[in-house]
Short mmCIF file of C-alpha atoms in Angstrom, two decimals:
data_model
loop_
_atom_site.label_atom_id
_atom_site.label_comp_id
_atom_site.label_asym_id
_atom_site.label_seq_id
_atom_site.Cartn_x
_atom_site.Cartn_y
_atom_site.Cartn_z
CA UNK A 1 -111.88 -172.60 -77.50
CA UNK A 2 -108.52 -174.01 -78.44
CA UNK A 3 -107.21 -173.98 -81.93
CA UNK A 4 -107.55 -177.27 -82.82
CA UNK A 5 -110.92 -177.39 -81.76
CA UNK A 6 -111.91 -175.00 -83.78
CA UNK A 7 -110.62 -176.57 -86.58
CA UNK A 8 -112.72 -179.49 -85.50
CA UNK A 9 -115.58 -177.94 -85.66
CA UNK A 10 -115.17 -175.27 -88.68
CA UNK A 11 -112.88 -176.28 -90.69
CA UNK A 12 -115.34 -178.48 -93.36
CA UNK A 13 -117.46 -175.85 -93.12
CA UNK A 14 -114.56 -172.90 -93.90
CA UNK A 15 -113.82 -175.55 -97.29
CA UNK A 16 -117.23 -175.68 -98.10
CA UNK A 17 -117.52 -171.43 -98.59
CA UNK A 18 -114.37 -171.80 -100.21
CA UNK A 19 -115.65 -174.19 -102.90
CA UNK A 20 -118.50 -172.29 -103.34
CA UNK A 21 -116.28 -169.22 -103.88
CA UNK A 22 -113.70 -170.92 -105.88
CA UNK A 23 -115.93 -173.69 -107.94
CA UNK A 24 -112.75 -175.48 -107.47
CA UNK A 25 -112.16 -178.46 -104.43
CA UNK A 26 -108.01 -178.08 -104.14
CA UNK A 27 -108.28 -174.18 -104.62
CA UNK A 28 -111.20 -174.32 -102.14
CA UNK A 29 -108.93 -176.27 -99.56
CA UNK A 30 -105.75 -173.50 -100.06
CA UNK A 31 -108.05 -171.40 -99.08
CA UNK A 32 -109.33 -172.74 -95.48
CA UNK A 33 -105.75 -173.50 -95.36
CA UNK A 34 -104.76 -169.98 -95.45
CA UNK A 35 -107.23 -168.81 -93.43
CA UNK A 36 -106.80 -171.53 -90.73
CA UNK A 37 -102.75 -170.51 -90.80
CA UNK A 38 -103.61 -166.67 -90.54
CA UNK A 39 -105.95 -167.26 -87.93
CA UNK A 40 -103.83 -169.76 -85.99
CA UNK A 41 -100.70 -167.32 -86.20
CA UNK A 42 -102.96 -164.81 -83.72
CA UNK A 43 -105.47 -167.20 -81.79
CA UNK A 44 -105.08 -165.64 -78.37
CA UNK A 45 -106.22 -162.40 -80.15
CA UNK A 46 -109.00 -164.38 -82.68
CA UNK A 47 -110.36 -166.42 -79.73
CA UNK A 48 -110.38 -163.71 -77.43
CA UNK A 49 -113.52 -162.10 -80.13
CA UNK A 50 -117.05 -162.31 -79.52
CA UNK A 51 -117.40 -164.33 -82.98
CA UNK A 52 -114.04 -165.72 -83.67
CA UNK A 53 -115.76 -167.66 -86.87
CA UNK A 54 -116.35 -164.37 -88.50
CA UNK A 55 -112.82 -163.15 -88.13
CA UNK A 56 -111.90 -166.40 -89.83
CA UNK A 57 -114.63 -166.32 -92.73
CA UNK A 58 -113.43 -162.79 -93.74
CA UNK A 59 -109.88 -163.82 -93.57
CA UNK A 60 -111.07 -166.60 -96.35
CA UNK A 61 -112.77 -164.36 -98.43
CA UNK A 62 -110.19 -161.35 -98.76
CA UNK A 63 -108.10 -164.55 -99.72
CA UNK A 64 -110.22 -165.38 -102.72
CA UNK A 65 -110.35 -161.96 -103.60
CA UNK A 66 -107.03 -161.09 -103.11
CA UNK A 67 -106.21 -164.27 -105.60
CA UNK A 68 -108.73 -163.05 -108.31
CA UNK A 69 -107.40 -159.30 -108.51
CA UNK A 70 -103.89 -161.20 -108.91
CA UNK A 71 -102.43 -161.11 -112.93
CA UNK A 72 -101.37 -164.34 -112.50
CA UNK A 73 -103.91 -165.86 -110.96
CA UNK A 74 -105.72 -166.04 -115.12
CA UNK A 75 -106.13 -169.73 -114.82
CA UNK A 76 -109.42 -170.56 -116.70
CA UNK A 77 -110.38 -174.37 -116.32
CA UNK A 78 -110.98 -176.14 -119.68
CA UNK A 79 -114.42 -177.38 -118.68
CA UNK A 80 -116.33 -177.08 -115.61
CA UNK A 81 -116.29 -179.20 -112.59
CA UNK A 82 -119.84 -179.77 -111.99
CA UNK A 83 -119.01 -180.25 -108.02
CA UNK A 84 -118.48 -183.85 -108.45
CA UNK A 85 -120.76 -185.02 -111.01
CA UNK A 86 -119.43 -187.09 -113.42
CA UNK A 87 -122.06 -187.55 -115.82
CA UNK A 88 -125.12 -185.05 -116.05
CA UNK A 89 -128.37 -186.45 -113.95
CA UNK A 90 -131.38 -186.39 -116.03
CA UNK A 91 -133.60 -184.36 -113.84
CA UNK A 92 -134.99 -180.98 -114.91
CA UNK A 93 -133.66 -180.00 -111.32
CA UNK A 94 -130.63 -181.06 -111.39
CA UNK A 95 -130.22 -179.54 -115.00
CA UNK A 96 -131.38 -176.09 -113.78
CA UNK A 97 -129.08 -176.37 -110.09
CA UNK A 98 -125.87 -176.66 -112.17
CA UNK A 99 -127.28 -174.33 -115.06
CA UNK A 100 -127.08 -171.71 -112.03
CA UNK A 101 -123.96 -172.81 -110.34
CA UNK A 102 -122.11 -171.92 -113.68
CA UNK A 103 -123.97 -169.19 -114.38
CA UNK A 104 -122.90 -168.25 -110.93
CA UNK A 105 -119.51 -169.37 -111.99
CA UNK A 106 -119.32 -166.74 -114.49
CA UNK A 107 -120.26 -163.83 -112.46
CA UNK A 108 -117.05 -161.31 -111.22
CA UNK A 109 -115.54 -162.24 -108.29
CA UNK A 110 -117.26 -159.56 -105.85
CA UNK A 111 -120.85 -160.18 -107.23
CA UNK A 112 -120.17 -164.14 -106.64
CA UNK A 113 -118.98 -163.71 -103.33
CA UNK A 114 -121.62 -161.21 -102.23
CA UNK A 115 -124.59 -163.80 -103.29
CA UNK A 116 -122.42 -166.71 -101.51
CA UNK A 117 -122.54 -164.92 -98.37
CA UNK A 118 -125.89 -163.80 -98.79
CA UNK A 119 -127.88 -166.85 -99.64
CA UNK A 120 -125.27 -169.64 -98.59
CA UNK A 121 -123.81 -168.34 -95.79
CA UNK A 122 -126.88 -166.71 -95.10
CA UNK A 123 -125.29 -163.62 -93.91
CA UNK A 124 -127.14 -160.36 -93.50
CA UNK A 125 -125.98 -157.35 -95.44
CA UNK A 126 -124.89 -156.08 -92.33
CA UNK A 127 -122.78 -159.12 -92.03
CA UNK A 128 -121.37 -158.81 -95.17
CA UNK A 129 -120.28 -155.45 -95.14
CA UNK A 130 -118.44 -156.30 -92.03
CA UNK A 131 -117.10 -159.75 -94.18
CA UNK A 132 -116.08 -157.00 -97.27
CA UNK A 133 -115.20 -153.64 -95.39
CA UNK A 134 -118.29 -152.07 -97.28
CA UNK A 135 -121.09 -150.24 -95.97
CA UNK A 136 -124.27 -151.94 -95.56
CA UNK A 137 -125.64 -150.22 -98.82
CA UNK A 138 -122.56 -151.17 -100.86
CA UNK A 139 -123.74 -154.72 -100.20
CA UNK A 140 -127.27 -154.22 -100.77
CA UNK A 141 -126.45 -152.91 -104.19
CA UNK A 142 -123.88 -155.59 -105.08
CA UNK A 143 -126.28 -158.27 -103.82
CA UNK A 144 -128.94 -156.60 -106.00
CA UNK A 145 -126.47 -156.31 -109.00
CA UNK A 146 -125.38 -159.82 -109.13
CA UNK A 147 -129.42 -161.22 -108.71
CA UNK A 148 -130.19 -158.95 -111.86
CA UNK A 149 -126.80 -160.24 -113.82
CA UNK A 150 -128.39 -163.89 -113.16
CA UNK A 151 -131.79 -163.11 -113.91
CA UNK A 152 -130.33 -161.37 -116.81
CA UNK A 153 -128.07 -164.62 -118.10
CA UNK A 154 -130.60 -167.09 -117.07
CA UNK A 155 -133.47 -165.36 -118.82
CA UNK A 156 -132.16 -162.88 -121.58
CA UNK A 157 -135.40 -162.39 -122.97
CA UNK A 158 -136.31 -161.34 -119.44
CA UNK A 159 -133.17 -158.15 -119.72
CA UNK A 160 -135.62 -156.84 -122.95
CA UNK A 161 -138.94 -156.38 -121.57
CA UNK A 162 -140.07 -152.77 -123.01
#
């Protein structure tokens, strides 16, 4: 597959996972950009693997982590996005989805990124310890964490049960 085909054909889906990751459009499109220029600088090599869209993924992701463990990367938006919404829909669902996207918003930048790849990406843990350079249990328990840090913030009477 040439380069540009793979943009073609990945490249929405590389800005998607970074919006998820990001909660923010123009930081989620820096980020497929990056990873689309670090792939492209070694595509013989990246084409040449058996799942070149992998390679590519986990260059996106040590981006966004690499940009939250920066000092000056402290930017803290004013007021959520709401991924597009401009004024709140009055369904109970569509209350409760973005109640969880910000709660999701809130969580640390490993624990957001583990669930992402988990249950949108819908990566094994296998998968994502390859995605991370973690072991397989390392994800397990961060995947684990972060679902109990929801549960926790969506529920805190739940985190108090005797």
């Amino acid at each position: 597959m040439e380069f540009d085909e793979y943009v073609a054909a990945r490249g929405q889906q590389l800005v998607r996972l970074g919006l998820v990751l990001s909660s923010d459009h123009h930081r989620a499109e820096d980020l497929a950009q990056t990873a689309l220029m670090n792939a492209y600088r070694h595509w013989r090599r990246v084409r040449a693997m058996d799942d070149p869209h992998a390679y590519v993924r986990r260059i996106l992701v040590n981006a966004h982590l690499s940009s939250t463990r920066r000092s000056s990367s402290h930017e803290t938006p004013s007021e959520l996005d709401d991924l597009g919404r401009t004024e709140p829909d009055p369904s109970l669902a569509l209350v409760e989805h973005d109640a969880m996207w910000q709660l999701l918003a809130k969580l640390p930048a490993r624990e957001r990124t583990v669930v992402i790849l988990r249950y949108y990406e819908d990566l094994d843990y296998a998968a994502i310890a390859a995605v991370l350079g973690i072991k397989d249990s390392t994800a397990r328990a961060s995947v684990s964490k972060a679902l109990a840090s929801l549960r926790a913030a969506h529920d805190p009477a739940e985190g108090h049960h005797p």
